[in-house]
JSON list of N, CA and C in Angstrom, two decimals:
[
{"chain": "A", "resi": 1, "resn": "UNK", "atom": "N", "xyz": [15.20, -16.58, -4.14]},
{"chain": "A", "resi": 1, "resn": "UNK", "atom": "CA", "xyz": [15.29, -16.87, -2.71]},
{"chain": "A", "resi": 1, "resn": "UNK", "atom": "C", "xyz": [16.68, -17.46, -2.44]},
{"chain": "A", "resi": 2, "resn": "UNK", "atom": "N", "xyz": [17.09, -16.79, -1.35]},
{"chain": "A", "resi": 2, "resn": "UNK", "atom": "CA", "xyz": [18.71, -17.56, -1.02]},
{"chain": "A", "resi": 2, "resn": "UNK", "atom": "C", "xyz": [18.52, -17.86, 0.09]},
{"chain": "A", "resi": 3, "resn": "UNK", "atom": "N", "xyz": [19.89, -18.66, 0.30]},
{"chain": "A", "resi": 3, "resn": "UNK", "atom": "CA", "xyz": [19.64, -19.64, 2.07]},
{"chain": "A", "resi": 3, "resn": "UNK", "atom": "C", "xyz": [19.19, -18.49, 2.98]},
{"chain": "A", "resi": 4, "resn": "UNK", "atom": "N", "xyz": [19.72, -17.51, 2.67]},
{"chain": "A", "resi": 4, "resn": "UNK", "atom": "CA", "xyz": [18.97, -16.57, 4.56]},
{"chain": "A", "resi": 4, "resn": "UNK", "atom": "C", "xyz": [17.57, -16.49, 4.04]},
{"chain": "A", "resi": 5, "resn": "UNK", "atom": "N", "xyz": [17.39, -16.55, 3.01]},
{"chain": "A", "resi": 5, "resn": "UNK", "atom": "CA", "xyz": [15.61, -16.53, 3.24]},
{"chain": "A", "resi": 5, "resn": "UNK", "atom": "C", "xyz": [15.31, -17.95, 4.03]},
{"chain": "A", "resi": 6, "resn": "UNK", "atom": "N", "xyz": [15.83, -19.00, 3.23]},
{"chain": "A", "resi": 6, "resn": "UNK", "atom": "CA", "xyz": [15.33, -20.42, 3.77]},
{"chain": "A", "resi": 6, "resn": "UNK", "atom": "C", "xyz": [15.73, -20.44, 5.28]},
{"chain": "A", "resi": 7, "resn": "UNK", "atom": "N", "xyz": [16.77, -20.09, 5.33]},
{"chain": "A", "resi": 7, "resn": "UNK", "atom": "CA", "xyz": [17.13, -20.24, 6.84]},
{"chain": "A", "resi": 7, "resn": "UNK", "atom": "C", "xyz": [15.85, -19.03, 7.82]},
{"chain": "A", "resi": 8, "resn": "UNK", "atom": "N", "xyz": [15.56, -18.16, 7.00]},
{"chain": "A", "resi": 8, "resn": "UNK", "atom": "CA", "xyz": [14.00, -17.03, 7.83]},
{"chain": "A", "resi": 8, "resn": "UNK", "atom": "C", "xyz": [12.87, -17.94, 8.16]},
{"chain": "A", "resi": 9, "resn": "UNK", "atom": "N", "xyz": [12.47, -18.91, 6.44]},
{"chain": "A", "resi": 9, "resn": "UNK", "atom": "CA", "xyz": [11.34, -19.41, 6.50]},
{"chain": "A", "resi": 9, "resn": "UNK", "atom": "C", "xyz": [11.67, -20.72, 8.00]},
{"chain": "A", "resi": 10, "resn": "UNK", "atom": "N", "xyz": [12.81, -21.57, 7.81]},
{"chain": "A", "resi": 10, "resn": "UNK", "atom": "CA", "xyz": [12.88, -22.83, 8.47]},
{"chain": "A", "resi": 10, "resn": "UNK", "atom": "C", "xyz": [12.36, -22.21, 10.19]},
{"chain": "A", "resi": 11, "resn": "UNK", "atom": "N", "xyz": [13.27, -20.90, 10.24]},
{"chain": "A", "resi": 11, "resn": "UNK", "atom": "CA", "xyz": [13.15, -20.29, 11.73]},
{"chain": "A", "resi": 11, "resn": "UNK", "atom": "C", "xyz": [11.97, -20.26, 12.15]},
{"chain": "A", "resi": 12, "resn": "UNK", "atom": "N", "xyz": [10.74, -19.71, 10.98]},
{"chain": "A", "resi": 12, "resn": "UNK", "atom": "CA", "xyz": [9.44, -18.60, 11.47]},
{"chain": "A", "resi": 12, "resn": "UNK", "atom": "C", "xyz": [8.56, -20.36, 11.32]},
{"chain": "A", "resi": 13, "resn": "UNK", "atom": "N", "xyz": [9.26, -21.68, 11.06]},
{"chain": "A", "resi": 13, "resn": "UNK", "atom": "CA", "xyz": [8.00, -22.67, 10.84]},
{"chain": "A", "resi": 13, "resn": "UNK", "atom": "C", "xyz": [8.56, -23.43, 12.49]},
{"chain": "A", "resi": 14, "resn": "UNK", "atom": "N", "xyz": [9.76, -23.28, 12.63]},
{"chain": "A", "resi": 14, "resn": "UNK", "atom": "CA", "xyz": [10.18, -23.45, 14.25]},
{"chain": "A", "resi": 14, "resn": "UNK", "atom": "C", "xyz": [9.16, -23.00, 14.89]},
{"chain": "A", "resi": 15, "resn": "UNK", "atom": "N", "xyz": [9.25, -21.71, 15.37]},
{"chain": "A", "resi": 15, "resn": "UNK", "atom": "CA", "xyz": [8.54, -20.35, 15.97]},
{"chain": "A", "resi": 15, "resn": "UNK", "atom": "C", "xyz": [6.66, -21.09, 16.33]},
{"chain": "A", "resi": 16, "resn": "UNK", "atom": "N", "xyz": [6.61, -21.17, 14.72]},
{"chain": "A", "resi": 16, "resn": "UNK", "atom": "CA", "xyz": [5.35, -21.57, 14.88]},
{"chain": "A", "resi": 16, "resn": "UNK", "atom": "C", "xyz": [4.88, -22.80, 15.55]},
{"chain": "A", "resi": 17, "resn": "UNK", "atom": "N", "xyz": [5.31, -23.78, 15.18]},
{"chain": "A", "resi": 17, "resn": "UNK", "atom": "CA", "xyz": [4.81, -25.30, 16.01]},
{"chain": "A", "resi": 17, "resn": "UNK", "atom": "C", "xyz": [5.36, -25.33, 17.60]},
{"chain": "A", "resi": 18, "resn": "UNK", "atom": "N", "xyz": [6.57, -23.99, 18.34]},
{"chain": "A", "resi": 18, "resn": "UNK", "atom": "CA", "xyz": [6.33, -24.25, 19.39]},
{"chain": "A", "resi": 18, "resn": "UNK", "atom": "C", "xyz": [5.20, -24.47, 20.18]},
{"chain": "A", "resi": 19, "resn": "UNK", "atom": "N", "xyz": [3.68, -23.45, 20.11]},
{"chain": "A", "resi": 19, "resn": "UNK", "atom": "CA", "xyz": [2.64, -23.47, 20.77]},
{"chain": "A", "resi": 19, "resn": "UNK", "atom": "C", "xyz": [1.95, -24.74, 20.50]},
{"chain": "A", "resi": 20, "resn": "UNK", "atom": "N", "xyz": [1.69, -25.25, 19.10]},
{"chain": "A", "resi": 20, "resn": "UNK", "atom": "CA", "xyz": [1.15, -26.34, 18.90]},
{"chain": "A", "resi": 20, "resn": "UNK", "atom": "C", "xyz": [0.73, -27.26, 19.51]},
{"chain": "A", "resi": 21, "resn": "UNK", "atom": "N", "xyz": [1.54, -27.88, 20.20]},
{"chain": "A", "resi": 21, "resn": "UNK", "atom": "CA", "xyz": [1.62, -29.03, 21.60]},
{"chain": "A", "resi": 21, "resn": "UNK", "atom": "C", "xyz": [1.17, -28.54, 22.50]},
{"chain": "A", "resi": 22, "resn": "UNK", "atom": "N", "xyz": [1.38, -27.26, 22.87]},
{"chain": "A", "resi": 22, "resn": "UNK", "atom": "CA", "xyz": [0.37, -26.78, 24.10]},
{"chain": "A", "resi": 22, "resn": "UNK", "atom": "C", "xyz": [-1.13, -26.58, 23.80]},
{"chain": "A", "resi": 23, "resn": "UNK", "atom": "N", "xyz": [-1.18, -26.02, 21.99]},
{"chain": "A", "resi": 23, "resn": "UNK", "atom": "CA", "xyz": [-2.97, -25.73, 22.32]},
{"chain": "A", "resi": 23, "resn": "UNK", "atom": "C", "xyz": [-3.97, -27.03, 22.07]},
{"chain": "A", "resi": 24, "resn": "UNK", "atom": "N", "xyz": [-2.90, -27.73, 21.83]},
{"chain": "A", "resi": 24, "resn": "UNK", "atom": "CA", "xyz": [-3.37, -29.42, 21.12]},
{"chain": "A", "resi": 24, "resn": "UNK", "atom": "C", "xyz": [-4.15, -30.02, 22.65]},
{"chain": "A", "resi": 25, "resn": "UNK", "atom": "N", "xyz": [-2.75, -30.19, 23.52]},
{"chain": "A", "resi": 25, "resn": "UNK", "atom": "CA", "xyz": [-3.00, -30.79, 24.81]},
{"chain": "A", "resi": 25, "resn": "UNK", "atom": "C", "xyz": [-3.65, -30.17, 25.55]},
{"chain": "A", "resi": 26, "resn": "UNK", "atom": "N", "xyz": [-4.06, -28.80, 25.61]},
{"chain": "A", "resi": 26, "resn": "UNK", "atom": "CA", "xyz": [-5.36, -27.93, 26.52]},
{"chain": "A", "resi": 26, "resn": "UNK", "atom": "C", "xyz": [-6.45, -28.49, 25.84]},
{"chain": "A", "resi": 27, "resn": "UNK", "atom": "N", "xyz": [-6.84, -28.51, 24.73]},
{"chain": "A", "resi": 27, "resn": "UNK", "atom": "CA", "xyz": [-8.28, -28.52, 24.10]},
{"chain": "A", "resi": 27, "resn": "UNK", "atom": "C", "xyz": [-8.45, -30.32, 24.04]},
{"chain": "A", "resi": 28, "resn": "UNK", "atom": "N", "xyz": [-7.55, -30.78, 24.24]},
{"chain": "A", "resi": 28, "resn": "UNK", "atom": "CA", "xyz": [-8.22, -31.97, 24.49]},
{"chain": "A", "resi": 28, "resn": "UNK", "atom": "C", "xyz": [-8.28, -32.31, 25.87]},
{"chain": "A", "resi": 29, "resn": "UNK", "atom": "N", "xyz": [-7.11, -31.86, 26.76]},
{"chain": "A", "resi": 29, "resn": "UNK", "atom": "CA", "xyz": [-7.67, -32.68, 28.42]},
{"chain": "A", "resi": 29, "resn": "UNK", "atom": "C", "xyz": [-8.61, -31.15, 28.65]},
{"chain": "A", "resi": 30, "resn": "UNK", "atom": "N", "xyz": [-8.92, -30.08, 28.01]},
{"chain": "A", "resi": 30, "resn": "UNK", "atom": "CA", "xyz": [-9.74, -29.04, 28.73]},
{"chain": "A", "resi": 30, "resn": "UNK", "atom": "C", "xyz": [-9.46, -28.37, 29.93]},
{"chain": "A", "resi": 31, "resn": "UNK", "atom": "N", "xyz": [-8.06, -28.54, 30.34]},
{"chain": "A", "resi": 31, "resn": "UNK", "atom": "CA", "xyz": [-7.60, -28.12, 31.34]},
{"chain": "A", "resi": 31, "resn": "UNK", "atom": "C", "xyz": [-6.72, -27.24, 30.97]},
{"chain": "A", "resi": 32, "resn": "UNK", "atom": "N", "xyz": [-6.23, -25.89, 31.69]},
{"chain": "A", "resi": 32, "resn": "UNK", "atom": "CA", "xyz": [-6.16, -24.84, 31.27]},
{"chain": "A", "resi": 32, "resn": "UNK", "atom": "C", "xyz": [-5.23, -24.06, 32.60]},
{"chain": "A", "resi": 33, "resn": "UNK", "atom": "N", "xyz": [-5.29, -24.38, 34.13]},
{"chain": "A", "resi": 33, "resn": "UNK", "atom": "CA", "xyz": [-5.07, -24.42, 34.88]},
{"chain": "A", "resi": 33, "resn": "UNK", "atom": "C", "xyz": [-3.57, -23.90, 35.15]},
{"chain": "A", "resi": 34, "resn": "UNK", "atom": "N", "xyz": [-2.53, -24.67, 35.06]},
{"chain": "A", "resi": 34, "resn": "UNK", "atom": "CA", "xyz": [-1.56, -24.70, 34.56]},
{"chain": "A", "resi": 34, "resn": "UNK", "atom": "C", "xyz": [-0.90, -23.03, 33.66]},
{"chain": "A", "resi": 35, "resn": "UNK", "atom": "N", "xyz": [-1.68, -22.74, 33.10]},
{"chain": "A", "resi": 35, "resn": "UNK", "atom": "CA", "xyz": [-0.87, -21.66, 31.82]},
{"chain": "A", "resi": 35, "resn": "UNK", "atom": "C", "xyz": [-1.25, -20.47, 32.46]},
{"chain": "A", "resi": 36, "resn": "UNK", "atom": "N", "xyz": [0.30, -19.91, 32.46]},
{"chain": "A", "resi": 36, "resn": "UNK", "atom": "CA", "xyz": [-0.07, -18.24, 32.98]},
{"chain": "A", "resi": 36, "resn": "UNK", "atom": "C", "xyz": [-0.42, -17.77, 31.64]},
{"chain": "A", "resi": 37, "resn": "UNK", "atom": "N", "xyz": [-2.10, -16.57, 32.35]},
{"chain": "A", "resi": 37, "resn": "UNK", "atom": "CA", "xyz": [-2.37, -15.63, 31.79]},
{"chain": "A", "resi": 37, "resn": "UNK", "atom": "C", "xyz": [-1.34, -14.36, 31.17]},
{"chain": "A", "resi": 38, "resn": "UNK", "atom": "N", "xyz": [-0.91, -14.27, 32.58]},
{"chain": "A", "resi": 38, "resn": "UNK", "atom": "CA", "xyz": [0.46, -13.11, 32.28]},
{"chain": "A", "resi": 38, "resn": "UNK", "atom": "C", "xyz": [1.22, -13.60, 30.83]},
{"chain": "A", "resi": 39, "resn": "UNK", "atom": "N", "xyz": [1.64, -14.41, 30.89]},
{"chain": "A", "resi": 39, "resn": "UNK", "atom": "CA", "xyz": [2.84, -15.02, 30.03]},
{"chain": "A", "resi": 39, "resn": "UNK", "atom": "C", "xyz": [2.37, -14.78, 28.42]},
{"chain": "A", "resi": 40, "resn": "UNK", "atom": "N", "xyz": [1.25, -15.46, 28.59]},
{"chain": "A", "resi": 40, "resn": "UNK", "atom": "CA", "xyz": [-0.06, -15.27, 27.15]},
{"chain": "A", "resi": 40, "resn": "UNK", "atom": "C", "xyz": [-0.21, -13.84, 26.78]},
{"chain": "A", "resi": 41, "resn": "UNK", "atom": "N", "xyz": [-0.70, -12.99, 27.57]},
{"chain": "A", "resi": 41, "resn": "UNK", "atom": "CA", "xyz": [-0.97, -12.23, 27.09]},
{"chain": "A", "resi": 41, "resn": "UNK", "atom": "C", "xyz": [0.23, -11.39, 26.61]},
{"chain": "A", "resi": 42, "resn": "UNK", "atom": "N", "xyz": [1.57, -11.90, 27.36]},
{"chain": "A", "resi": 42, "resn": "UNK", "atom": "CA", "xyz": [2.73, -11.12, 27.41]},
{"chain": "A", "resi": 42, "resn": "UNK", "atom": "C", "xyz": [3.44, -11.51, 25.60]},
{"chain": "A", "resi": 43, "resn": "UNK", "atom": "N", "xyz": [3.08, -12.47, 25.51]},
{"chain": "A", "resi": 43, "resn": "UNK", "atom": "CA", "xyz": [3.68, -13.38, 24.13]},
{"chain": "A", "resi": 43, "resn": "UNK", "atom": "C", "xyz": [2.26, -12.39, 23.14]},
{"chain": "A", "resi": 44, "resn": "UNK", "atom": "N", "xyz": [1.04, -12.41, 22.97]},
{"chain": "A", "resi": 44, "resn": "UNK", "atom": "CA", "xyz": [0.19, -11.77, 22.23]},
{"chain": "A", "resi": 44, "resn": "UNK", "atom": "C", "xyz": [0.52, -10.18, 22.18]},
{"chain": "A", "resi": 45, "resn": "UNK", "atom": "N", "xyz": [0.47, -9.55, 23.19]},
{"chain": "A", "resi": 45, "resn": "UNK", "atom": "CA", "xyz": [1.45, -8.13, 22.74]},
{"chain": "A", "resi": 45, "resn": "UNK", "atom": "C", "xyz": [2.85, -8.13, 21.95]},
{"chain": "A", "resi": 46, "resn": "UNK", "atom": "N", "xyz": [3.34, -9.21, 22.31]},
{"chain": "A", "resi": 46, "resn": "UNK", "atom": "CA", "xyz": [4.71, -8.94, 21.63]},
{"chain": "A", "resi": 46, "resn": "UNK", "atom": "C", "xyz": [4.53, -9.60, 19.96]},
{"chain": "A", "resi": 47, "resn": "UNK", "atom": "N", "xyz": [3.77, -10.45, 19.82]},
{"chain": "A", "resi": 47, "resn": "UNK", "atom": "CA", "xyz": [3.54, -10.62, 18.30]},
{"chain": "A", "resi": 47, "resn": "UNK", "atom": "C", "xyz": [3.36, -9.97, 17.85]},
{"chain": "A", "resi": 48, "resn": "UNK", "atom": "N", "xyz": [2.28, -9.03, 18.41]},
{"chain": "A", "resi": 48, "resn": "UNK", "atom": "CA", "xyz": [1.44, -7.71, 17.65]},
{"chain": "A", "resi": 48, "resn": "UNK", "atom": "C", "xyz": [2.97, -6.63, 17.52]},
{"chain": "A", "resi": 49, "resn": "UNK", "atom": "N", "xyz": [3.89, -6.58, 18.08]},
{"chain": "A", "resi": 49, "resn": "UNK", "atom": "CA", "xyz": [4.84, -5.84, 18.13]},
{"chain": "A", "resi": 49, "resn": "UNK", "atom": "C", "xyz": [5.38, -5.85, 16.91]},
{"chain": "A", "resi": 50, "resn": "UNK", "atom": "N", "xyz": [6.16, -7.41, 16.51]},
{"chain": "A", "resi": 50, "resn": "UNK", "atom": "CA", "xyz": [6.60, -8.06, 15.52]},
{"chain": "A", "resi": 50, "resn": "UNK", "atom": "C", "xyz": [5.95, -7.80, 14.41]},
{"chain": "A", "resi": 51, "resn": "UNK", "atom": "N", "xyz": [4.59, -8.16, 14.50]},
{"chain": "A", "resi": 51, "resn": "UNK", "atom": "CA", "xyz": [3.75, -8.23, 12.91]},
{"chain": "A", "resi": 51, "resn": "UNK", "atom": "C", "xyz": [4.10, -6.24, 12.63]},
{"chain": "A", "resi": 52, "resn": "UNK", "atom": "N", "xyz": [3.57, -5.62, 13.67]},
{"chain": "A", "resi": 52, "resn": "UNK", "atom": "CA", "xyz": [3.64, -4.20, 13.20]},
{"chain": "A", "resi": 52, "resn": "UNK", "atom": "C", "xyz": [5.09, -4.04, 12.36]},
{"chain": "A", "resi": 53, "resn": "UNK", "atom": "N", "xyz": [6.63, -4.56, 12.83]},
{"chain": "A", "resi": 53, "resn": "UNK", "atom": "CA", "xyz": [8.03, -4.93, 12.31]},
{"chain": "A", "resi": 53, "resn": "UNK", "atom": "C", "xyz": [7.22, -5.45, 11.49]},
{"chain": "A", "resi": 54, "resn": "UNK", "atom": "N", "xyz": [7.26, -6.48, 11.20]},
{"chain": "A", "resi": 54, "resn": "UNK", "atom": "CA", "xyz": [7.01, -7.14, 9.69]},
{"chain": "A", "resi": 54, "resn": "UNK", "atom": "C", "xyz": [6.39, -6.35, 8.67]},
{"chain": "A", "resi": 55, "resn": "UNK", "atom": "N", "xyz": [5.29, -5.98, 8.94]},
{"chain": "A", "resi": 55, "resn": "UNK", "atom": "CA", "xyz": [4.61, -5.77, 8.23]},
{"chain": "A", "resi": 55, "resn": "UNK", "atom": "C", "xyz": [5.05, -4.46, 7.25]},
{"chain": "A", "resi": 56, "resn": "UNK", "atom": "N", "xyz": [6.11, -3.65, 8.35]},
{"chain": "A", "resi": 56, "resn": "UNK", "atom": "CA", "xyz": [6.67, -1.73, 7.86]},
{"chain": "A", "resi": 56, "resn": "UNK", "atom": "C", "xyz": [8.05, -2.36, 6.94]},
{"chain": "A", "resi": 57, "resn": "UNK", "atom": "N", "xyz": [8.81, -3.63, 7.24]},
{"chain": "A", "resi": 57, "resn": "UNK", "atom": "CA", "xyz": [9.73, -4.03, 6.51]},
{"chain": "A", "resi": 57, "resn": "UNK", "atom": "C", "xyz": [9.61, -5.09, 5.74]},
{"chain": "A", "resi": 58, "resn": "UNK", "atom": "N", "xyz": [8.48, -5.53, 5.59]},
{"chain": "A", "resi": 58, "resn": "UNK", "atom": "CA", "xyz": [7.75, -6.48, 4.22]},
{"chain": "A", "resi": 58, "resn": "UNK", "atom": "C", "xyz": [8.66, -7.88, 4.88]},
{"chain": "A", "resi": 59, "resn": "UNK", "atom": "N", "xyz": [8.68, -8.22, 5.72]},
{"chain": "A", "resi": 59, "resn": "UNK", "atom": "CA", "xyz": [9.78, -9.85, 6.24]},
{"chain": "A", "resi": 59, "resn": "UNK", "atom": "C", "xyz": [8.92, -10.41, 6.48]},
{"chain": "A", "resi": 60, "resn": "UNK", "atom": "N", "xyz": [8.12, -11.64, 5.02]},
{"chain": "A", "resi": 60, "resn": "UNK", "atom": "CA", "xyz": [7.42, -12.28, 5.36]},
{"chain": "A", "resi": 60, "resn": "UNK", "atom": "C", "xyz": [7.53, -13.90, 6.52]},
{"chain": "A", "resi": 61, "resn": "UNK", "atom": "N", "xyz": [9.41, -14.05, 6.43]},
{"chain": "A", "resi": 61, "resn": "UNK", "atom": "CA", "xyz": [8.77, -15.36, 7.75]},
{"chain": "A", "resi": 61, "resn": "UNK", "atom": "C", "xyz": [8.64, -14.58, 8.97]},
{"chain": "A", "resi": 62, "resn": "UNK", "atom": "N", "xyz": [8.94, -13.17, 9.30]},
{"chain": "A", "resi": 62, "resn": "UNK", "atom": "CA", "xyz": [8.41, -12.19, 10.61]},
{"chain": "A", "resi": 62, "resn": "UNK", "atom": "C", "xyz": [6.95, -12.34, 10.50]},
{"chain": "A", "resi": 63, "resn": "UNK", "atom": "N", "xyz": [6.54, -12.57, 9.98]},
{"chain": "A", "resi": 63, "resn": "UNK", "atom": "CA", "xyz": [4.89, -11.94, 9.71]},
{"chain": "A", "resi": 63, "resn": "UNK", "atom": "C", "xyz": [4.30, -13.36, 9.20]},
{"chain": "A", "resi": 64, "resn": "UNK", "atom": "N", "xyz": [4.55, -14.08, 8.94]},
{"chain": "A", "resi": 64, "resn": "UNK", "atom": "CA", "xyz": [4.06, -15.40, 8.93]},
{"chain": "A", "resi": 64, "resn": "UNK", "atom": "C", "xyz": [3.91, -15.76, 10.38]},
{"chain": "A", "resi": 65, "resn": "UNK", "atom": "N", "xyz": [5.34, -16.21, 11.23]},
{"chain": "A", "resi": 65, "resn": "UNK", "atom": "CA", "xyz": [5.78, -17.10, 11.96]},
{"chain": "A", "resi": 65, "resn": "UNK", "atom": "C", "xyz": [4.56, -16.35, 13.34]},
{"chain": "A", "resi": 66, "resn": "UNK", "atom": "N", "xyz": [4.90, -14.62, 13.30]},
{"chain": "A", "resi": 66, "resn": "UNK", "atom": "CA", "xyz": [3.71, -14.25, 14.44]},
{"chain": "A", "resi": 66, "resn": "UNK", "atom": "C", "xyz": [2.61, -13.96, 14.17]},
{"chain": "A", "resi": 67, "resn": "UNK", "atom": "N", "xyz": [2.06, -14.10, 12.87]},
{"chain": "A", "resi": 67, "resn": "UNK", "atom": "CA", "xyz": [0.31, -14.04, 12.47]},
{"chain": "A", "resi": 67, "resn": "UNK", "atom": "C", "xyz": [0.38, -15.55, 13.68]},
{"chain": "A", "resi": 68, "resn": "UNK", "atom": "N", "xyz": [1.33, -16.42, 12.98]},
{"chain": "A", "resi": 68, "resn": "UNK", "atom": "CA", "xyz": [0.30, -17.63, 13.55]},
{"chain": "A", "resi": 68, "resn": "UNK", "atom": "C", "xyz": [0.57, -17.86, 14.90]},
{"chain": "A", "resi": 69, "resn": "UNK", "atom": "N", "xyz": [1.48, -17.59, 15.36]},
{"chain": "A", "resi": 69, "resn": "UNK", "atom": "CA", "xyz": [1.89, -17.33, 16.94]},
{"chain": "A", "resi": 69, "resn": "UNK", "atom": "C", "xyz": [0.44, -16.68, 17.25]},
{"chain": "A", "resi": 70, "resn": "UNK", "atom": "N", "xyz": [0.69, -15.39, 16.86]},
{"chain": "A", "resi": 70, "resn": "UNK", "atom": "CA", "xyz": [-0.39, -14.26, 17.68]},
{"chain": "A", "resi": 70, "resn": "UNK", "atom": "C", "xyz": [-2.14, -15.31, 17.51]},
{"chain": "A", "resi": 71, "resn": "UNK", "atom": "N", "xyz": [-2.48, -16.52, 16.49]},
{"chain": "A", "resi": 71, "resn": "UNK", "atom": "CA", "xyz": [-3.53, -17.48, 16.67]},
{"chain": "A", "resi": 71, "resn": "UNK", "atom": "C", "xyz": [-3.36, -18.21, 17.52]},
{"chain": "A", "resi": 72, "resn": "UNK", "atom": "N", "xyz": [-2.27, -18.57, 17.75]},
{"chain": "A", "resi": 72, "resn": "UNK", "atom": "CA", "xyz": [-2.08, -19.96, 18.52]},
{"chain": "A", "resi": 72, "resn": "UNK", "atom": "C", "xyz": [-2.45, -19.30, 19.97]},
{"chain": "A", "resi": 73, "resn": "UNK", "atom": "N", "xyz": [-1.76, -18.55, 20.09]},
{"chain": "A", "resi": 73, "resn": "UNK", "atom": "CA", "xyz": [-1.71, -17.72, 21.63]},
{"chain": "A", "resi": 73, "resn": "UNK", "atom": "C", "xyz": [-3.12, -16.87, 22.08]},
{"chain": "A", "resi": 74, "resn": "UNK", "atom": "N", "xyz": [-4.14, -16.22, 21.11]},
{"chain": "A", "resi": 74, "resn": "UNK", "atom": "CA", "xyz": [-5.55, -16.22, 21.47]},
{"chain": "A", "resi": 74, "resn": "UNK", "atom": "C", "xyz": [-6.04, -17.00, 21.75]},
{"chain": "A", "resi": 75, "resn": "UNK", "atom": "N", "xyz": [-6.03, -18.42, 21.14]},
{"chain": "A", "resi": 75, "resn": "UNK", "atom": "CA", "xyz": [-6.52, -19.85, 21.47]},
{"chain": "A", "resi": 75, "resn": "UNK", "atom": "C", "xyz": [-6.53, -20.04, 22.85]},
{"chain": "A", "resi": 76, "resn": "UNK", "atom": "N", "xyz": [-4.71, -20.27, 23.02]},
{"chain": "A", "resi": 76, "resn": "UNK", "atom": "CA", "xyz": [-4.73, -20.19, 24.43]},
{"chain": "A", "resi": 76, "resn": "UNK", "atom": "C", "xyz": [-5.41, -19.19, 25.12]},
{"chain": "A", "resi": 77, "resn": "UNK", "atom": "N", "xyz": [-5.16, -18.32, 25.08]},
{"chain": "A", "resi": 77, "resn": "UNK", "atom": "CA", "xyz": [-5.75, -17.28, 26.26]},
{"chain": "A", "resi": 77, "resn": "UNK", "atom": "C", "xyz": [-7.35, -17.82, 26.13]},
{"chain": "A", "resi": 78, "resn": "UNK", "atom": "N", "xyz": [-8.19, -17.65, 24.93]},
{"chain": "A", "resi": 78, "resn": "UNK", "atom": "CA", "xyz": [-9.41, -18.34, 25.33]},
{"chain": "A", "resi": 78, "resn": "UNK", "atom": "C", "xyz": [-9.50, -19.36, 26.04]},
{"chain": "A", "resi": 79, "resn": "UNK", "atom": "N", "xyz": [-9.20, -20.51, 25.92]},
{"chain": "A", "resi": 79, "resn": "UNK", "atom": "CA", "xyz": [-8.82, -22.12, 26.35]},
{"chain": "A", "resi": 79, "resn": "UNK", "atom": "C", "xyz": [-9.13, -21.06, 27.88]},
{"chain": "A", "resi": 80, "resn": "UNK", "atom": "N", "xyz": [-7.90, -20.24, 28.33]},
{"chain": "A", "resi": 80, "resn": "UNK", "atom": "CA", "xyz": [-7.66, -19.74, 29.71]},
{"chain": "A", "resi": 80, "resn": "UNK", "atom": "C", "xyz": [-9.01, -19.56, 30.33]},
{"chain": "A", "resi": 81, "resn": "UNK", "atom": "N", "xyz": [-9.74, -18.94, 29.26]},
{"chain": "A", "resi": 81, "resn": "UNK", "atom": "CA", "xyz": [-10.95, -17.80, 29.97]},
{"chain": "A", "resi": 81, "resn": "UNK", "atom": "C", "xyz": [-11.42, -19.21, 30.29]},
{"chain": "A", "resi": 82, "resn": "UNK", "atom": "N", "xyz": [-11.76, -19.92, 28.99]},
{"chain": "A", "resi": 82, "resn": "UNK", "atom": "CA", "xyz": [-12.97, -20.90, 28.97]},
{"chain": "A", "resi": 82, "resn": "UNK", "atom": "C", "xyz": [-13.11, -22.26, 29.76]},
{"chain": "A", "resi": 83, "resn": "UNK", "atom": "N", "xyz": [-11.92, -22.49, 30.12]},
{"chain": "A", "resi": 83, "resn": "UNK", "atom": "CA", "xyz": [-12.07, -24.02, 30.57]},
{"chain": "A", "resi": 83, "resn": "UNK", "atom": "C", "xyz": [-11.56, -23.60, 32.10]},
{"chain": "A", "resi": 84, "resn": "UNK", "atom": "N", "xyz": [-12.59, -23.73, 32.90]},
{"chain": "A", "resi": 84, "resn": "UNK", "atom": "CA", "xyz": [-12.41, -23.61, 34.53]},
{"chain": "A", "resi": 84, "resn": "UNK", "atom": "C", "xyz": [-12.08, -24.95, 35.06]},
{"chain": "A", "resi": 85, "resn": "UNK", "atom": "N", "xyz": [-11.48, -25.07, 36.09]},
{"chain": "A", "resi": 85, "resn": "UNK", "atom": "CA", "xyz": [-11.11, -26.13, 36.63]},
{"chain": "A", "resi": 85, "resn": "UNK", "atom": "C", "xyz": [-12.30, -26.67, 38.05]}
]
């Protein structure tokens, strides 16, 4: 492994804890209100985009960083369906 890998992995563990704080703070105040659907679903197609990239060129922080994106971001979108205001 050489620095551009480390510098892939450091990127795809960035990537990942952006959503974090958002699905943390929905599931505990249960409010949901706030988060475009559009946006969610717009970020969940485009992971699925990525992982399909990852997955045809074996780039595991590609395919790490949006497996867990593409979780974090169903969450949300459920959170969306589920918690009415």
């Amino acid at each position: 492994m050489n620095y551009i890998d480390l510098f892939g992995y450091f990127g795809s563990f960035l990537t990942c804890i952006t959503f974090m704080p958002q699905v943390y703070k929905t599931w505990q105040t249960r409010k949901a209100g706030d988060l475009s659907l559009a946006m969610m679903l717009i970020v969940v197609l485009s992971t699925v985009v990525w992982l399909v990239y990852g997955f045809s060129l074996m780039l595991w922080p590609v395919i790490i960083a949006n497996g867990i994106v593409f979780t974090l971001s169903l969450v949300l979108v459920y959170f969306k369906l589920t918690f009415k205001q």
